[in-house]
Short mmCIF file of C-alpha atoms and ligand atoms in Angstrom, two decimals:
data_model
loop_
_atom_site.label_atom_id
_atom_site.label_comp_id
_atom_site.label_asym_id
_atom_site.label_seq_id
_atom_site.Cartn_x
_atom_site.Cartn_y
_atom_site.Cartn_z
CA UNK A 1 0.00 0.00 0.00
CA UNK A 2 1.17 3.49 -0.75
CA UNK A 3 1.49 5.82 2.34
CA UNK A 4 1.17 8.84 -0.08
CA UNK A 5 -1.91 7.69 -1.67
CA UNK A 6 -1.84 7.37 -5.61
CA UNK A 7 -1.77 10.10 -8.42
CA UNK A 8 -4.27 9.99 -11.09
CA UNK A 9 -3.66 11.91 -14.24
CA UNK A 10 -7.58 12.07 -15.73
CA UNK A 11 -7.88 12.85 -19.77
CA UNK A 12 -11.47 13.98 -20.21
CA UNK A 13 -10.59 14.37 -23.80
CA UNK A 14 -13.42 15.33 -25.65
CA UNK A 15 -17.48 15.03 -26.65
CA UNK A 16 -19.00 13.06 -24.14
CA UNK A 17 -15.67 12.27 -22.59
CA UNK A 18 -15.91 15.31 -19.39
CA UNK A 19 -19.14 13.80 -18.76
CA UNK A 20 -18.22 10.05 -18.27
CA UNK A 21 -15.41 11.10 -16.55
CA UNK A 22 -17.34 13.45 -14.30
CA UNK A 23 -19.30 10.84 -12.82
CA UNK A 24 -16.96 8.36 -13.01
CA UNK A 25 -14.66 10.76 -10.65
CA UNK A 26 -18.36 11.08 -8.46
CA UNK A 27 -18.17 7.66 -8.00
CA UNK A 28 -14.50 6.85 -6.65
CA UNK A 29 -15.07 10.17 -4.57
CA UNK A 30 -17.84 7.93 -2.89
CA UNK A 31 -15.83 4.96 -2.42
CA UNK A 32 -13.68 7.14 -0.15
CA UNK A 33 -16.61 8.71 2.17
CA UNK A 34 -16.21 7.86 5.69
CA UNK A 35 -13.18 6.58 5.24
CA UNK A 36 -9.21 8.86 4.39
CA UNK A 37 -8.59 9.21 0.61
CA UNK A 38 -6.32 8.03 -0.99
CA UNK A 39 -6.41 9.72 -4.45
CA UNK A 40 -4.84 13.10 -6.01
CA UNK A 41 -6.62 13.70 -9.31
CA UNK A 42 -5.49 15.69 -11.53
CA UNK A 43 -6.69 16.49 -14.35
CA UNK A 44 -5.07 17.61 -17.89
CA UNK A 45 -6.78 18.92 -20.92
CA UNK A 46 -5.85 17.30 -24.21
CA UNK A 47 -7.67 15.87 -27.56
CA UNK A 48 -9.21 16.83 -30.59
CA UNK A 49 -11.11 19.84 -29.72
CA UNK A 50 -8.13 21.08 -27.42
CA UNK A 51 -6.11 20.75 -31.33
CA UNK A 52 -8.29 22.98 -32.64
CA UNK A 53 -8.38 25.14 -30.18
CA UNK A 54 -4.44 25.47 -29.33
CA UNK A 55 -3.11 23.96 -32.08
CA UNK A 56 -1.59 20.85 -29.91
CA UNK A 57 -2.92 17.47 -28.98
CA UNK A 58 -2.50 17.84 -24.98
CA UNK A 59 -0.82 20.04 -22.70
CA UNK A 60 2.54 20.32 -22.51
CA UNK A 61 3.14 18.71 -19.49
CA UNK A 62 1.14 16.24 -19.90
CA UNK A 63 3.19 13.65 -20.95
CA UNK A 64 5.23 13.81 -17.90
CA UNK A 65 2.38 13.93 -15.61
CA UNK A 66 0.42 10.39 -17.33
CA UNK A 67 4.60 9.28 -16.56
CA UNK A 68 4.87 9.89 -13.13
CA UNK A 69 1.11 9.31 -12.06
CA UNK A 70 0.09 6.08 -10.63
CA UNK A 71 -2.54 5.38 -13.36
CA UNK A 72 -4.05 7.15 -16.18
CA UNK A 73 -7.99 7.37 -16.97
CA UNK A 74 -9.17 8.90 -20.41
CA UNK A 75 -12.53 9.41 -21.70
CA UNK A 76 -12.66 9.89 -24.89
CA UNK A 77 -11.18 11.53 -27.79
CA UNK A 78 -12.07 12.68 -31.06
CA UNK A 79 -13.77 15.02 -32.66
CA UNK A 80 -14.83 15.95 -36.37
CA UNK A 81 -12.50 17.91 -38.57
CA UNK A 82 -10.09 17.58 -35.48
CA UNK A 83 -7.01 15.96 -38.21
CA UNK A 84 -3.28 16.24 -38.15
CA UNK A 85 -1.44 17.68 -40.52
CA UNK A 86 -0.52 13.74 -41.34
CA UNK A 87 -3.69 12.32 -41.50
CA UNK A 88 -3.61 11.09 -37.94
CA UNK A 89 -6.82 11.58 -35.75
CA UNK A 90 -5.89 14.69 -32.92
CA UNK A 91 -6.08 13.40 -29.95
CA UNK A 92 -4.50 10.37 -30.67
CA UNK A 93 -1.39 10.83 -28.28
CA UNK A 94 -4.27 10.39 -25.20
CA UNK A 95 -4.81 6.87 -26.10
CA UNK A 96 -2.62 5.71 -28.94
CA UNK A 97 0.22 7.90 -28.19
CA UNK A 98 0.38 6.41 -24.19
CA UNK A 99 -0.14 3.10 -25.81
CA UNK A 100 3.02 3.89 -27.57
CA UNK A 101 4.87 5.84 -25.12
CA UNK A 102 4.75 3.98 -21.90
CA UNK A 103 4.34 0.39 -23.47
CA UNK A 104 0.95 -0.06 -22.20
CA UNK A 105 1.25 -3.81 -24.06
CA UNK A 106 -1.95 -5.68 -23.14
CA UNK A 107 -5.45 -4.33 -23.65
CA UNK A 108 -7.30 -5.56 -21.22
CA UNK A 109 -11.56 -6.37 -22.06
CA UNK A 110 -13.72 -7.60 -19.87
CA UNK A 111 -17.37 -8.66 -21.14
CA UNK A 112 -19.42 -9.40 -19.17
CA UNK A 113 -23.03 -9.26 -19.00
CA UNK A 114 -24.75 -8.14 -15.88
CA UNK A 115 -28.38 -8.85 -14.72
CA UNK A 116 -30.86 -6.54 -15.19
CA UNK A 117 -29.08 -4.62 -18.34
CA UNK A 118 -30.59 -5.61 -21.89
CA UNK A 119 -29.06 -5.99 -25.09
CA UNK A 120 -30.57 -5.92 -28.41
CA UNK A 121 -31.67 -9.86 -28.79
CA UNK A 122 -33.08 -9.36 -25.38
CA UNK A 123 -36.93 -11.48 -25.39
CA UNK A 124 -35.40 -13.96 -27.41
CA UNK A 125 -36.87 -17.44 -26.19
CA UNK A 126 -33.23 -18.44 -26.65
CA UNK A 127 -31.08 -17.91 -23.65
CA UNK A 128 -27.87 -17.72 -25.01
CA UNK A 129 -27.40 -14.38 -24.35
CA UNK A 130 -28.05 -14.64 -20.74
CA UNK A 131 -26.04 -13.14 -17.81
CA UNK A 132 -24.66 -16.35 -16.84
CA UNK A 133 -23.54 -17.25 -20.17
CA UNK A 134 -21.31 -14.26 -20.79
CA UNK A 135 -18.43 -13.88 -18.33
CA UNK A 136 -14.86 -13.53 -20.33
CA UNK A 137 -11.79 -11.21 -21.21
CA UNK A 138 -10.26 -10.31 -24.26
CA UNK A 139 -7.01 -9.64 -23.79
CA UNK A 140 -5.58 -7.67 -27.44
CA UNK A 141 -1.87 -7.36 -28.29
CA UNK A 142 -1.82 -3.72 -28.16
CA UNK A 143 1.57 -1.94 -28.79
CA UNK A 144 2.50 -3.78 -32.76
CA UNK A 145 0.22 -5.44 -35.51
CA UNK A 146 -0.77 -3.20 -37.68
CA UNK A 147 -0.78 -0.08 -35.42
CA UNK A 148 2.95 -0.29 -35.73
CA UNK A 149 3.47 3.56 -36.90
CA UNK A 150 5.09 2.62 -39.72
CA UNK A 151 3.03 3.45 -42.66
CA UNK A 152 2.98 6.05 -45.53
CA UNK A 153 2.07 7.07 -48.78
CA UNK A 154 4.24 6.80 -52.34
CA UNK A 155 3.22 8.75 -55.41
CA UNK A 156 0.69 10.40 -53.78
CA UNK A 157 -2.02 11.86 -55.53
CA UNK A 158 -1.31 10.09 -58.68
CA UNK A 159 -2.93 6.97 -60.89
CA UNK A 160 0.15 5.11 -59.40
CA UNK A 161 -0.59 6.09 -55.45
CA UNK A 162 0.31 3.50 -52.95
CA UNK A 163 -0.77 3.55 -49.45
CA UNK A 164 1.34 0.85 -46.95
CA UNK A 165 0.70 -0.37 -43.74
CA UNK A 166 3.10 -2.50 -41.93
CA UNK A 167 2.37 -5.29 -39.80
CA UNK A 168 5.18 -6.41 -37.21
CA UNK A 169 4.82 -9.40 -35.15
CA UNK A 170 8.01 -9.77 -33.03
CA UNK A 171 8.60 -12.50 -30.44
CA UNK A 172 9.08 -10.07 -26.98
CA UNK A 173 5.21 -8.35 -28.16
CA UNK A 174 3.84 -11.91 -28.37
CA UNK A 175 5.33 -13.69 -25.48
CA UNK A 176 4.64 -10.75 -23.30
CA UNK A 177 0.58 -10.21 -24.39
CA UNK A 178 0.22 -14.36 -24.30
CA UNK A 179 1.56 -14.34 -20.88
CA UNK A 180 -0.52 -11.59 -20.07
CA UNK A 181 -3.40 -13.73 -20.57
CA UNK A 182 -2.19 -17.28 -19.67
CA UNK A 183 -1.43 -15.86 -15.90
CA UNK A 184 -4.74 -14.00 -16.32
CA UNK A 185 -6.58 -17.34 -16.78
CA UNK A 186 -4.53 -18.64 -13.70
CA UNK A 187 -6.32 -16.02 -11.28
CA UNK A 188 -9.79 -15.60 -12.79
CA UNK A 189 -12.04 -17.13 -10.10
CA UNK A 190 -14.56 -19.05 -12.37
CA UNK A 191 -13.68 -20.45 -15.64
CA UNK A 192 -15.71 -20.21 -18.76
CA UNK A 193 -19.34 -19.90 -17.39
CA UNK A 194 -20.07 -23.43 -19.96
CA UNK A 195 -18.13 -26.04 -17.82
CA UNK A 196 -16.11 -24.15 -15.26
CA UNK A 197 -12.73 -24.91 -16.88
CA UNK A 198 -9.74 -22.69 -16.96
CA UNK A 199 -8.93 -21.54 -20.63
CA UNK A 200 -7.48 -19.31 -23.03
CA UNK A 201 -9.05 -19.11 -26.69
CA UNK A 202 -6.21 -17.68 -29.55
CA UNK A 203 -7.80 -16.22 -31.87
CA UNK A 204 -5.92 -15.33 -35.36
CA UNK A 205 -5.91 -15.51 -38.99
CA UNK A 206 -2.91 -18.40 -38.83
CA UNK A 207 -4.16 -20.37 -42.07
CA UNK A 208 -3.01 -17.14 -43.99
CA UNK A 209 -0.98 -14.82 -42.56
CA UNK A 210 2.71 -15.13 -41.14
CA UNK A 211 2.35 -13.09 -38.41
CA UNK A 212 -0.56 -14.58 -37.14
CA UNK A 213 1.49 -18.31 -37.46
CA UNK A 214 3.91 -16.86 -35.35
CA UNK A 215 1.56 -15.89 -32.92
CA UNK A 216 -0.33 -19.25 -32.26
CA UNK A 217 3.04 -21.18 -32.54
CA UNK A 218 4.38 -18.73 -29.51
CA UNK A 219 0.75 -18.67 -27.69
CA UNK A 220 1.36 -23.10 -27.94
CA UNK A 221 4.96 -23.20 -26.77
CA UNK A 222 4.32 -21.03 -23.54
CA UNK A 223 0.86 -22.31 -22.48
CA UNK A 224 2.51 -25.77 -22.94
CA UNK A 225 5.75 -25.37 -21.02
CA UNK A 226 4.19 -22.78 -18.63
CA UNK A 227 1.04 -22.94 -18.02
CA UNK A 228 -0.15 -26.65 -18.56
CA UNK A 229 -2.85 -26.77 -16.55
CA UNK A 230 -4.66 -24.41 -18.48
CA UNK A 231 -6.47 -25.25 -21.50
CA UNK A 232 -5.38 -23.95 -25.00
CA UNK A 233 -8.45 -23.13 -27.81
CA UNK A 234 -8.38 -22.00 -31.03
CA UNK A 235 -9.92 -20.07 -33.34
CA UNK A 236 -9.67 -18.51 -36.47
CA UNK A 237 -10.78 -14.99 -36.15
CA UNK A 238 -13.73 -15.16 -38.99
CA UNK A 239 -15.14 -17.97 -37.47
CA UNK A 240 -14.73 -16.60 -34.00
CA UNK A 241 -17.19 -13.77 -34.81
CA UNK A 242 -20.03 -16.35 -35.15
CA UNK A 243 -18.85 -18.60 -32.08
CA UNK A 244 -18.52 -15.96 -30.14
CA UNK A 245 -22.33 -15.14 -30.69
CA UNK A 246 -23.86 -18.04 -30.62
CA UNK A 247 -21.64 -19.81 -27.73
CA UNK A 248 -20.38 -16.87 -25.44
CA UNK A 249 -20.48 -19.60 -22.31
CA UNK A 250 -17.91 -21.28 -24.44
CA UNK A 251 -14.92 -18.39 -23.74
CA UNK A 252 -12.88 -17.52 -20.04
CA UNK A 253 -9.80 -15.56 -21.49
CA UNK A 254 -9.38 -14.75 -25.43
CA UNK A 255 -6.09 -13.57 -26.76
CA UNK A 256 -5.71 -11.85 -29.77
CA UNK A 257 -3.27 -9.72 -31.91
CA UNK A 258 -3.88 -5.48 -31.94
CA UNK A 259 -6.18 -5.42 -35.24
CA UNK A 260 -7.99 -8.45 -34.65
CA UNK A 261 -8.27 -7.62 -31.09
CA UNK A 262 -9.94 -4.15 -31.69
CA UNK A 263 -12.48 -5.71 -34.09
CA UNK A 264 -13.98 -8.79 -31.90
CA UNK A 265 -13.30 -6.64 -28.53
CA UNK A 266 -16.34 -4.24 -29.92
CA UNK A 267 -18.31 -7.10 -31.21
CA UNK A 268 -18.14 -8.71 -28.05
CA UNK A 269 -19.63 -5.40 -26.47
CA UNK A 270 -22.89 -6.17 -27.95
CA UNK A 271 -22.85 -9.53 -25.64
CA UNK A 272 -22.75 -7.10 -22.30
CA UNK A 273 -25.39 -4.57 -23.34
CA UNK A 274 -23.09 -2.34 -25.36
CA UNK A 275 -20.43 0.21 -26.00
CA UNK A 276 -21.90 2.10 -23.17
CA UNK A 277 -20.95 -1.06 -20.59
CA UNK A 278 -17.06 -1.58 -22.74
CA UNK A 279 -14.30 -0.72 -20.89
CA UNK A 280 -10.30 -1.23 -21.21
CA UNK A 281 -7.08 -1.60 -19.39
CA UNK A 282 -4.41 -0.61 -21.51
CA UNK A 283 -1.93 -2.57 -19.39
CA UNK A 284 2.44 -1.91 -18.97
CA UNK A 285 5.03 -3.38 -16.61
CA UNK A 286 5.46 -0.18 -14.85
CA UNK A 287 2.17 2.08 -16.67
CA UNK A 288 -1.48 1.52 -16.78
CA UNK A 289 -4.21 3.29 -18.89
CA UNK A 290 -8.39 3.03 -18.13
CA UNK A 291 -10.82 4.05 -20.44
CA UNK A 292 -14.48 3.80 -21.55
CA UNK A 293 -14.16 2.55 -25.04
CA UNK A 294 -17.20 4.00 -26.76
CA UNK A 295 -15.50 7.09 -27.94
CA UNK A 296 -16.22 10.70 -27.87
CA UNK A 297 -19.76 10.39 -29.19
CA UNK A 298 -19.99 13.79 -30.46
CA UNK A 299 -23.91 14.07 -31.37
CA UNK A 300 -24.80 13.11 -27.63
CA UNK A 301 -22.20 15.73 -26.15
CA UNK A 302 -23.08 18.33 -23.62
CA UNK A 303 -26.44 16.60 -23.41
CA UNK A 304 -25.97 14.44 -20.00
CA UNK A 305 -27.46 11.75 -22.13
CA UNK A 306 -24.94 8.90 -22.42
CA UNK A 307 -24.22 6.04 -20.47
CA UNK A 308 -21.62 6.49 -17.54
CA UNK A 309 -20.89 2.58 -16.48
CA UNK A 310 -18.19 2.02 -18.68
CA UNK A 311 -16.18 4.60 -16.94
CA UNK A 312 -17.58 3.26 -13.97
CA UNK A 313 -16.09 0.00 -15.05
CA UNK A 314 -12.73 1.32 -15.99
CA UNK A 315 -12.42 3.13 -12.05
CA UNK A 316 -13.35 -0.57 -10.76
CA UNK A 317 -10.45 -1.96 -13.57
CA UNK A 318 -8.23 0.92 -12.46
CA UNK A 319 -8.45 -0.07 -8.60
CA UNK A 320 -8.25 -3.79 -9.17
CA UNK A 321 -4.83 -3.05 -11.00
CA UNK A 322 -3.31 -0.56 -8.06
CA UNK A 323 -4.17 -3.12 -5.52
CA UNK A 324 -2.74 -5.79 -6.95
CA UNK A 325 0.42 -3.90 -8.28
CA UNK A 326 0.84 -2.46 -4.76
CA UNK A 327 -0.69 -5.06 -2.47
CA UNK A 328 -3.29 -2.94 -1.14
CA UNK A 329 -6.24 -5.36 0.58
CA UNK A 330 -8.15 -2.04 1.13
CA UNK A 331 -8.05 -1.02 -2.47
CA UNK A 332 -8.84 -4.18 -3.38
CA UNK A 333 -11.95 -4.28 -0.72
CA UNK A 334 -13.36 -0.60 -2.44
CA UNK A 335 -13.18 -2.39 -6.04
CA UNK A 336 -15.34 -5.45 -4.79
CA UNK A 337 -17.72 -2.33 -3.09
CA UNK A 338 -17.82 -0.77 -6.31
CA UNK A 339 -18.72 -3.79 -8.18
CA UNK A 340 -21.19 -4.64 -5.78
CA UNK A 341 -22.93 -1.19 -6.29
CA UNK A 342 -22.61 -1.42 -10.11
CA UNK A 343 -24.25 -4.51 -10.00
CA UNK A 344 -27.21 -3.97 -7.66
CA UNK A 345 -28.08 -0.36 -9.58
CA UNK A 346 -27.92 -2.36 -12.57
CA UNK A 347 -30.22 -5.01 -11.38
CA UNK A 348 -32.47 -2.89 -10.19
CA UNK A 349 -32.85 -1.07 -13.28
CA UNK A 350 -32.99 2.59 -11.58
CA UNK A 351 -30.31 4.36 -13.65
CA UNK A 352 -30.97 2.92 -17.09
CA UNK A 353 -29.88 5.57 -19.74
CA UNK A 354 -31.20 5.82 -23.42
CA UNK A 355 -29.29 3.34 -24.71
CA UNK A 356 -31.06 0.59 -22.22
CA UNK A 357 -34.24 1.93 -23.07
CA UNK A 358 -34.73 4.09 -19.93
CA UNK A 359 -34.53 7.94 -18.90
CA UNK A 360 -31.78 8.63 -16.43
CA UNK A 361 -29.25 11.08 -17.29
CA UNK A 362 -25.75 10.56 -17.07
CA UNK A 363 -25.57 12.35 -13.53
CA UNK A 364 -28.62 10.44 -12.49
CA UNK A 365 -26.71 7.15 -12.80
CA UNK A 366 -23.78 8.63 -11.38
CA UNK A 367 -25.53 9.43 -8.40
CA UNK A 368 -27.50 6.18 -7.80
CA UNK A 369 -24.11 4.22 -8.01
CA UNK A 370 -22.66 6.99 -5.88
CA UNK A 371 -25.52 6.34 -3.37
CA UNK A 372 -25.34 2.55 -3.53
CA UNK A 373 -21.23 2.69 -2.61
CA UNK A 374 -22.53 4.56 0.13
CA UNK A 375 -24.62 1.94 1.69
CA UNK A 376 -22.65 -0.81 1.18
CA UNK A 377 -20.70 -2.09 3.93
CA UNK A 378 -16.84 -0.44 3.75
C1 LIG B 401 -9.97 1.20 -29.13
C2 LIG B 401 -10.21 2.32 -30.13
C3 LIG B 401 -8.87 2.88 -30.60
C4 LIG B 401 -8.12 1.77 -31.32
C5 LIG B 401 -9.01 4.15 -31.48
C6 LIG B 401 -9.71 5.27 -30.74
C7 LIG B 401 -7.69 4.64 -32.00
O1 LIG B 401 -10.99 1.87 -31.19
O2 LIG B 401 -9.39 1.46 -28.07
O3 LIG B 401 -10.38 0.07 -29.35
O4 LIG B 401 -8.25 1.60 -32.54
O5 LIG B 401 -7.41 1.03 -30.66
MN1 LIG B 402 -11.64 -0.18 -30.98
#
């Protein structure tokens, strides 16, 4: 545990992103009530409205302060017409710029589907979709792949143009991500919801591409010699988007490279109710990153309209990380709290936005989970 207490450097970023993060900041400010706090927040402005603005992506110490903070948590970022000079989205050094910069390696997804929130085959007579089929993680290679920055134009303009991406696989990005999820497997308490067993699913294009051989080769040679009790499952990635839907019991951990990984990772959001439920770790040796993942929606903004949990979701992600990475029981005790008050608000079905057919406002649900932390036990 940290005698100090831990440094958060918060990225509202833009569109909805000030108000997720707003309540989401409500919400670990609850956690702390009655108790001493343990959290400096600070926040830094930054993202593609701040570009057009100021004519930079973030402030310019931010950097150093996401560096030397404890843990990161960004909204969102993005914004129309918000463009750098190359091409690249502004705002992109928030999330693909720390992803870069302090080797945040493993994105972390958890999907899981909680009672009392729908989804949009909900009233099926099938129960496939049901909150005790869909408990997993998708864990996505996240620093290489294709988001390797290392891509360009040739004869621009012209009948001959050529645009190149390059995809890099190397062996210390795989064996790092697939240990990332083997040892993940080893600690998750239940299993894959269909028969309880431990397992990690590797999910690639390996019948075609090279990088994606060298992926599944590495992901067999380390869960064999180091993680044998856990069991290895494959799947290639276009079949994976129909197993997936029709068998989410099937899947514990998933393990993916980058691309791949940021395709089925928002696919597999529709399983828990979603974007507005998605959130990520973006995971380092020494650095982590939280996030909501539904981006910066820009036609809801400065309405109070959108759906706060998966911030809420990234706090309880941030505090399960901190705990573990500094042994603190307590922090560990005010994630299970704030799970516990997700879940119950959720069940009861008090602070369902539009998205879940209901009327609360983004502050409303902020303030029923804020309530419910409050009255569970500390
Ligand atoms: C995600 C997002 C990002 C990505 C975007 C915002 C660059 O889609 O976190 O999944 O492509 O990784
Ligand atoms: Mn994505």
């Amino acid at each position: 545990m940290k005698d100090a207490g831990y440094d958060v450097a918060v990225f509202a970023g833009d569109g909805t992103g000030p108000e997720v993060v707003r309540e989401g900041l409500k919400v670990l400010r609850a956690l702390a009530d009655g108790g001493p706090s343990p959290w400096h927040v600070r926040e830094y402005a930054g993202g593609g409205q701040y570009f057009l603005a100021r004519g930079r992506e973030w402030e310019p110490e931010a950097e150093a302060a996401a560096r030397s903070a404890d843990a990161v948590l960004v909204g969102a970022v993005g914004w129309p017409g918000a463009t750098l000079p190359n091409g690249d989205l502004a705002g992109r050094a928030l999330v693909l710029g720390l992803r870069e910069g302090l080797d945040l390696y493993a994105n972390v997804r958890p999907c899981k589907l909680y009672p009392g929130v729908t989804h949009r085959i909900s009233g099926s007579d099938r129960e496939v979709w049901s909150p005790k089929n869909v408990d997993l993680v998708i864990v996505r290679e996240n620093t290489e792949d294709l988001y390797t920055p290392a891509r360009g134009r040739l004869r621009r303009g012209g009948e001959t143009e050529v645009a190149i991406d390059t995809r890099v696989v190397t062996r210390k990005g795989t064996e790092r991500v697939v240990r990332f999820a083997f040892e993940l497997a080893r600690r998750r308490a239940r299993g894959a919801p269909e028969d309880g067993a431990r397992r990690v699913t590797c999910v690639d294009k390996s019948n075609v591409l090279e990088g994606c051989r060298y992926f599944r080769e590495t992901f067999d040679r380390l869960g064999a010699t180091e993680y044998p009790e856990i069991g290895r499952d494959y799947a290639y990635v276009d079949a994976f988007t129909q197993w997936l839907l029709r068998s989410p019991e099937h899947y514990d951990v998933v393990v993916a490279p980058n691309m791949m990984g940021d395709i089925i990772t928002d696919l597999a959001a529709v399983l828990q109710g979603g974007m507005g439920f998605a959130s990520g770790a973006n995971v380092g040796a020494e650095h982590a990153m939280f996030e909501p993942v539904h981006g910066s929606s820009p036609k809801h903004a400065g309405k109070n309209r959108v759906n706060p949990f998966a911030t809420f979701f990234a706090v309880e992600q941030m505090l399960r990380w901190l705990a573990e990475r500094h042994a603190d029981g307590g922090l560990a005790r005010q994630a299970d709290r704030l799970e516990a008050a997700i879940a119950r608000t959720l069940a009861a079905g008090t602070a369902r936005t539009y998205d879940q057919g209901g009327t609360a406002t983004t502050s409303d649900a902020g303030d029923r989970v804020a309530t419910a932390i409050r009255e569970e036990p500390r």
